[in-house]
Each structure stands twice: as structure tokens, then as C-alpha cells.
Amino acid sequence: MTDNAQAAPAKKIFRSRSDRMLTGVCGGWANYLNVDPSMVRIAAVAGAVLSAGVILPVYAAAAVLTPED
């Protein structure tokens, strides 16, 4: 039994150039997850508030390590 269906290309995450507030991390994640960028931004702010700022170094690392679109 052979399967001629081709595999979908792997999705890659990038920082957005067009949908950015600060560095484009949330816009890139939203594009990757196929959700509204506002939802990702709200989640990031809520995470920063609820974790007493622990998420801020994670955001900074994502801004540095994620390639630009």
C-alpha cells in the first residue's frame, strides 16, 4: 500500500515585522498559532502580572532568539 499524499511543510515561528507592538514576538506567535494577536498580547500581559514578572525574561529571550520574518 503506497501513500502519495505529501506531508505539509513544517511550520516555523518568526517575529512579525508587520504586526508588532514592541518586538513582534506576540504577532509571530499569533501567526504560528492561527489566533488573533490581541489574544496573545492579553495572555502575555496576564502572565506577566500573575507571575509577578517571571514571564518578562522569557519574552526578552524570545525577542532575541526568534528570527525575524
mmCIF file of C-alpha atoms in Angstrom:
data_model
loop_
_atom_site.group_PDB
_atom_site.id
_atom_site.type_symbol
_atom_site.label_atom_id
_atom_site.label_comp_id
_atom_site.label_asym_id
_atom_site.label_seq_id
_atom_site.Cartn_x
_atom_site.Cartn_y
_atom_site.Cartn_z
ATOM 1 C CA MET A 1 0.000 0.000 0.000
ATOM 2 C CA THR A 2 1.533 3.297 -1.074
ATOM 3 C CA ASP A 3 0.541 6.742 0.084
ATOM 4 C CA ASN A 4 1.046 9.518 -2.443
ATOM 5 C CA ALA A 5 -0.094 12.275 -0.083
ATOM 6 C CA GLN A 6 2.626 14.791 0.567
ATOM 7 C CA ALA A 7 3.380 15.901 4.078
ATOM 8 C CA ALA A 8 2.631 19.509 4.900
ATOM 9 C CA PRO A 9 5.745 21.648 5.368
ATOM 10 C CA ALA A 10 6.746 22.192 8.966
ATOM 11 C CA LYS A 11 5.587 25.491 10.413
ATOM 12 C CA LYS A 12 8.285 27.783 11.714
ATOM 13 C CA ILE A 13 7.899 30.599 14.173
ATOM 14 C CA PHE A 14 9.130 34.077 13.352
ATOM 15 C CA ARG A 15 8.814 37.538 14.873
ATOM 16 C CA SER A 16 6.339 39.567 12.867
ATOM 17 C CA ARG A 17 7.504 42.651 11.002
ATOM 18 C CA SER A 18 4.023 43.884 10.181
ATOM 19 C CA ASP A 19 2.056 43.042 13.334
ATOM 20 C CA ARG A 20 4.197 44.331 16.159
ATOM 21 C CA MET A 21 3.806 46.450 19.242
ATOM 22 C CA LEU A 22 7.294 46.079 20.689
ATOM 23 C CA THR A 23 9.382 43.375 19.057
ATOM 24 C CA GLY A 24 6.868 41.310 17.075
ATOM 25 C CA VAL A 25 7.031 38.253 19.347
ATOM 26 C CA CYS A 26 3.295 38.159 20.109
ATOM 27 C CA GLY A 27 2.409 38.837 16.475
ATOM 28 C CA GLY A 28 4.651 35.993 15.359
ATOM 29 C CA TRP A 29 3.238 33.588 17.951
ATOM 30 C CA ALA A 30 -0.294 34.558 16.929
ATOM 31 C CA ASN A 31 0.508 33.848 13.298
ATOM 32 C CA TYR A 32 2.042 30.494 14.256
ATOM 33 C CA LEU A 33 -0.968 29.533 16.400
ATOM 34 C CA ASN A 34 -3.548 30.964 13.936
ATOM 35 C CA VAL A 35 -5.168 33.173 16.588
ATOM 36 C CA ASP A 36 -5.811 36.892 16.945
ATOM 37 C CA PRO A 37 -2.653 38.778 18.030
ATOM 38 C CA SER A 38 -4.648 40.658 20.657
ATOM 39 C CA MET A 39 -5.346 37.379 22.449
ATOM 40 C CA VAL A 40 -1.648 36.522 22.600
ATOM 41 C CA ARG A 41 -0.829 40.019 23.870
ATOM 42 C CA ILE A 42 -3.511 39.784 26.568
ATOM 43 C CA ALA A 43 -2.176 36.380 27.601
ATOM 44 C CA ALA A 44 1.377 37.763 27.781
ATOM 45 C CA VAL A 45 0.332 40.718 29.935
ATOM 46 C CA ALA A 46 -1.795 38.488 32.162
ATOM 47 C CA GLY A 47 1.106 36.082 32.501
ATOM 48 C CA ALA A 48 3.457 38.899 33.471
ATOM 49 C CA VAL A 49 1.034 40.238 36.082
ATOM 50 C CA LEU A 50 0.055 36.867 37.526
ATOM 51 C CA SER A 51 3.622 35.560 37.646
ATOM 52 C CA ALA A 52 4.996 38.747 39.213
ATOM 53 C CA GLY A 53 7.123 39.437 36.144
ATOM 54 C CA VAL A 54 8.666 35.995 35.696
ATOM 55 C CA ILE A 55 7.494 35.941 32.079
ATOM 56 C CA LEU A 56 9.411 39.116 31.181
ATOM 57 C CA PRO A 57 12.809 37.378 30.835
ATOM 58 C CA VAL A 58 11.083 34.692 28.753
ATOM 59 C CA TYR A 59 9.679 37.394 26.456
ATOM 60 C CA ALA A 60 13.114 39.047 26.230
ATOM 61 C CA ALA A 61 14.720 35.707 25.344
ATOM 62 C CA ALA A 62 12.073 35.085 22.682
ATOM 63 C CA ALA A 63 12.736 38.547 21.242
ATOM 64 C CA VAL A 64 16.450 37.808 20.984
ATOM 65 C CA LEU A 65 16.305 34.166 19.870
ATOM 66 C CA THR A 66 13.346 34.172 17.459
ATOM 67 C CA PRO A 67 14.334 35.102 13.912
ATOM 68 C CA GLU A 68 12.555 37.974 12.187
ATOM 69 C CA ASP A 69 10.024 37.284 9.436
#
